[in-house]
XYZ file of N, CA, C and O in Angstrom:
328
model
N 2.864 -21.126 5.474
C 2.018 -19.971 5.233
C 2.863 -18.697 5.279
O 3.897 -18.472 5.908
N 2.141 -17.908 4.436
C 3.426 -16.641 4.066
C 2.807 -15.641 4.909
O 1.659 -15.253 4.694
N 3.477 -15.234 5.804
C 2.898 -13.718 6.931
C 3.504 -12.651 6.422
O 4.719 -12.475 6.338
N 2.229 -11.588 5.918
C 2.777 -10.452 5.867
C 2.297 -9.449 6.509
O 1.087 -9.676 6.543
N 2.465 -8.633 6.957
C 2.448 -7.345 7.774
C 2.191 -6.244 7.475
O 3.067 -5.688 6.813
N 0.991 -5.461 7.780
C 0.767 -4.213 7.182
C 1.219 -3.680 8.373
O 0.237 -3.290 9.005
N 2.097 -3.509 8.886
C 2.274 -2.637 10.188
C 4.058 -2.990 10.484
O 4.392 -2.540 11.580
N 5.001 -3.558 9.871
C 5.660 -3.822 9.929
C 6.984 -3.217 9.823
O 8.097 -3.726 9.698
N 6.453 -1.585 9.933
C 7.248 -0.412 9.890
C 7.840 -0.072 8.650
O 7.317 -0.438 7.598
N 9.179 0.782 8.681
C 9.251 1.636 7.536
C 8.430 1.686 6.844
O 7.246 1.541 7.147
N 9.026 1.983 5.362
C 8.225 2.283 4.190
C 6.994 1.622 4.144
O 5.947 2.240 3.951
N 7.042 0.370 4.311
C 5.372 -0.575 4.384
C 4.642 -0.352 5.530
O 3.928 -1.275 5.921
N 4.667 0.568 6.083
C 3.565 0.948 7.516
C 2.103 0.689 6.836
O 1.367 1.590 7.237
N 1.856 0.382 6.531
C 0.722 0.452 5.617
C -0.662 0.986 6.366
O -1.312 1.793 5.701
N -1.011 0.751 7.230
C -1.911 2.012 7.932
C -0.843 2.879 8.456
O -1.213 2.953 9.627
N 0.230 3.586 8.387
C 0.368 4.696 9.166
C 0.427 5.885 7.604
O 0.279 7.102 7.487
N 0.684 4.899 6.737
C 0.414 5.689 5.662
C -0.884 5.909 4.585
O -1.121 6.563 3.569
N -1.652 4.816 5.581
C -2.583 5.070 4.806
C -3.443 6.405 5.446
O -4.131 7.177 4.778
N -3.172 6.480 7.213
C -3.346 7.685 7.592
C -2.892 9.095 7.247
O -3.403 10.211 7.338
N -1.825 8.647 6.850
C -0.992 10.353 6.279
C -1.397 10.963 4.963
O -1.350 12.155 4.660
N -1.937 9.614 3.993
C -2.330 10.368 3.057
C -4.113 10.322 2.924
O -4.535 10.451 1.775
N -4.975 10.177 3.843
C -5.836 10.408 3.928
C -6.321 12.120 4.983
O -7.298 12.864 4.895
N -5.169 12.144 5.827
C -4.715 13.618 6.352
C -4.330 14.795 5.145
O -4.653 15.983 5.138
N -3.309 13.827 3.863
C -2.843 14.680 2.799
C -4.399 15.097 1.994
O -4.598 16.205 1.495
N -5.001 14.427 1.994
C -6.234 14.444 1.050
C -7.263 15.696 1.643
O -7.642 16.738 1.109
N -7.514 15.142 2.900
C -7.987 16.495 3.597
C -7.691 17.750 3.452
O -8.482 18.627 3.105
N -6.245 17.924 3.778
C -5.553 19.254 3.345
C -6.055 19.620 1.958
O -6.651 20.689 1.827
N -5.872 18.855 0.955
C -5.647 19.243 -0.588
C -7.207 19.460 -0.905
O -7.407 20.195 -1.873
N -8.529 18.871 -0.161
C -9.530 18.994 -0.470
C -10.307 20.690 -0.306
O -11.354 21.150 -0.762
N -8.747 21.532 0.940
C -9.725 22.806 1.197
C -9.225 23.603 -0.219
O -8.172 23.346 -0.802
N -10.209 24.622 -0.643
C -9.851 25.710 -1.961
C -8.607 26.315 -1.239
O -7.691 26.375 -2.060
N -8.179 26.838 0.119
C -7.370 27.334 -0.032
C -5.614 26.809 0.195
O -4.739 27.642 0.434
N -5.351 25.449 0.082
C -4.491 24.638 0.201
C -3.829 24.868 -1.488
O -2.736 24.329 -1.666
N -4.309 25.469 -2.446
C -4.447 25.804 -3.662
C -3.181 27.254 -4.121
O -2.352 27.538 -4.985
N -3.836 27.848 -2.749
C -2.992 29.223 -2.921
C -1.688 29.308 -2.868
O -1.177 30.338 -3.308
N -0.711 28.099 -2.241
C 0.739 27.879 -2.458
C 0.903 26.892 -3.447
O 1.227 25.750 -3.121
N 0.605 27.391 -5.307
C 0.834 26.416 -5.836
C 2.412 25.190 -5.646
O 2.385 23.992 -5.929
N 3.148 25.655 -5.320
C 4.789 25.335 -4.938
C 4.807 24.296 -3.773
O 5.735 23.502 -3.622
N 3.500 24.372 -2.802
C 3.553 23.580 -1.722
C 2.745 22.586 -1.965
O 2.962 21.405 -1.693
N 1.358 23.243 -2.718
C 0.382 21.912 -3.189
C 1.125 21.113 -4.209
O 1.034 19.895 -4.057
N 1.667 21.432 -4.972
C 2.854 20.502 -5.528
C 3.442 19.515 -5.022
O 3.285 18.379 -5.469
N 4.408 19.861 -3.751
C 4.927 19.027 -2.744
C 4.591 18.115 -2.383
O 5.183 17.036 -2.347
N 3.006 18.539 -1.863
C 2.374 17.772 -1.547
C 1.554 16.690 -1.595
O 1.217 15.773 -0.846
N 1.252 17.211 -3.105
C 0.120 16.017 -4.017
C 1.046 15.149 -4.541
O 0.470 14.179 -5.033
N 2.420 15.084 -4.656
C 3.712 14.572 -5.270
C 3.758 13.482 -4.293
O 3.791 12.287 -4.588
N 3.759 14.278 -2.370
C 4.444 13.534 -1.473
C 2.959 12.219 -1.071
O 3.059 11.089 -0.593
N 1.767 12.950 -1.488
C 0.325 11.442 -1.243
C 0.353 10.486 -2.530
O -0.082 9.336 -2.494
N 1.077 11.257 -4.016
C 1.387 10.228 -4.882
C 2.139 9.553 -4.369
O 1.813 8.368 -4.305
N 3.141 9.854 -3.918
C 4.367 8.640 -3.803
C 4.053 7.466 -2.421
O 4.449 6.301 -2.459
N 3.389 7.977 -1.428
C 2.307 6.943 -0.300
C 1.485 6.367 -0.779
O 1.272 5.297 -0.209
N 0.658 6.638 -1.900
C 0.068 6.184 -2.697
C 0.540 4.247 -4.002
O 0.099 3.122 -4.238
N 1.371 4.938 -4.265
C 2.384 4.042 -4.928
C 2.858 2.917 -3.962
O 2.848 1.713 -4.216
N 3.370 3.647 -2.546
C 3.715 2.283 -1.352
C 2.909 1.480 -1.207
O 3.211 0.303 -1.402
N 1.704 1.812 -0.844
C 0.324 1.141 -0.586
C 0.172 0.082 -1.632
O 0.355 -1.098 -1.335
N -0.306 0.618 -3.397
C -0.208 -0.475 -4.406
C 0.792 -0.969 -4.626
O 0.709 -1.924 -5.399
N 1.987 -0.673 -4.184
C 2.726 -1.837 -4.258
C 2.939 -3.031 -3.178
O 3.227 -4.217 -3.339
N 2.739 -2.417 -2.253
C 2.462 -3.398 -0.979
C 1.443 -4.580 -1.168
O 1.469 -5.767 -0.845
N 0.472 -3.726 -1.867
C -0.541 -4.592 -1.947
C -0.676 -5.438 -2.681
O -1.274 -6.500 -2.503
N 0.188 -4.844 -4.143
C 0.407 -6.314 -5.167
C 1.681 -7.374 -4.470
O 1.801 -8.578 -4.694
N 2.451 -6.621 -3.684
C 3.123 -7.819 -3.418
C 2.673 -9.095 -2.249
O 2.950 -10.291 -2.155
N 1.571 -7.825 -1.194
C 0.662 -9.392 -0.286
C -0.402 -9.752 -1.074
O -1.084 -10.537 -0.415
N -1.021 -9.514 -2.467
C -1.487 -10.596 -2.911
C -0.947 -11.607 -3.689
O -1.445 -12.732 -3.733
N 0.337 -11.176 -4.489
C 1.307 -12.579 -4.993
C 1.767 -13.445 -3.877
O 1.763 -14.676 -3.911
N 2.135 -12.763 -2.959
C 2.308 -13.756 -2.055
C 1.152 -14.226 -1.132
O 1.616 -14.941 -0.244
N 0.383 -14.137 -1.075
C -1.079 -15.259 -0.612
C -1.294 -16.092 -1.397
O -1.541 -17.187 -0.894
N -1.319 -15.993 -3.557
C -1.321 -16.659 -4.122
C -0.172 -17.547 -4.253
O -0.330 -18.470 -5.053
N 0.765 -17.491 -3.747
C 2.055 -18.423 -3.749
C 1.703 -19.385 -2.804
O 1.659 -20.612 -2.885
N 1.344 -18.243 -1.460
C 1.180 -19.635 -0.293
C -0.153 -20.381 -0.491
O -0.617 -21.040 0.439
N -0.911 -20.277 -1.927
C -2.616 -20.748 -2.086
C -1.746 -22.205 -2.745
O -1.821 -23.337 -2.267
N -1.036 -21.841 -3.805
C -0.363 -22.246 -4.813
C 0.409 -23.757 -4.053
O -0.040 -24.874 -4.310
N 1.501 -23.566 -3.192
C 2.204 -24.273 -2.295
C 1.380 -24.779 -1.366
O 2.133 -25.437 -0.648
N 0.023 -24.895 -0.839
C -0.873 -25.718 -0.436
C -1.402 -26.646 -1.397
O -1.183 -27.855 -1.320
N -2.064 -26.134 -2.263
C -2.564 -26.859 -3.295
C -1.184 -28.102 -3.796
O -1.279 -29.318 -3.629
N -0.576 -27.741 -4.109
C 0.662 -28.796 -4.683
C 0.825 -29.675 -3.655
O 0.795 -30.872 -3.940
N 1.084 -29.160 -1.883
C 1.236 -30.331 -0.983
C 0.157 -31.097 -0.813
O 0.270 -32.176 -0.231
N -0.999 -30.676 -1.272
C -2.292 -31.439 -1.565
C -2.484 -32.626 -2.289
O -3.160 -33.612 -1.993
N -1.736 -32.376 -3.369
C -1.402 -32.865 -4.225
C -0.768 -34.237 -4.283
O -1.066 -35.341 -4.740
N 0.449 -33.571 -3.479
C 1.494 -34.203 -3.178
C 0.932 -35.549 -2.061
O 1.391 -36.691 -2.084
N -0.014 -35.116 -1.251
C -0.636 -36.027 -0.415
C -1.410 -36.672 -1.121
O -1.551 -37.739 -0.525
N -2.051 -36.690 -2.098
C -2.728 -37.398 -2.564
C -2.758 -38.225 -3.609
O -3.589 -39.025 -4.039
N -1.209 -37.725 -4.083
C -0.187 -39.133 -4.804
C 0.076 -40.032 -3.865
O -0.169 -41.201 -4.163
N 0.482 -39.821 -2.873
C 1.302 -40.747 -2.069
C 0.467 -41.792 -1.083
O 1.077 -42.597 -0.380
């Protein structure tokens, strides 16, 4: 069975970033977070790119659940040739 980790630090923190950019969202939701276009930039750039970690995290723990679905099924298989 394939273990993966949403908490497994760096880049894949996956709740610590899903907290930061739900904090980013907050910010960007007040009208006046608006008034430093140069920073709201920064910023909507820096919840895109947490954004991107997340779906990619996430396509990679669902290929790999379907691998380890995949590699059951075959030893299944495999048991039931033999």
């Amino acid at each position: 069975s394939v273990a993966v980790s949403r908490s497994s630090g760096g880049i894949f923190d996956i709740p610590t970033l899903e907290n930061k950019i739900a904090e980013l969202e907050t910010a960007m939701s007040n009208p006046d977070f608006w008034n430093n276009p140069d920073k709201a930039r920064e910023v909507n750039a820096q919840a895109s790119g947490m954004k991107k970690k997340v779906e990619t995290f996430l396509s990679l723990e669902s290929r790999a659940e379907n691998i380890d679905a995949a590699v059951a099924l075959a030893k299944e298989f495999d048991d039931l040739d033999t």
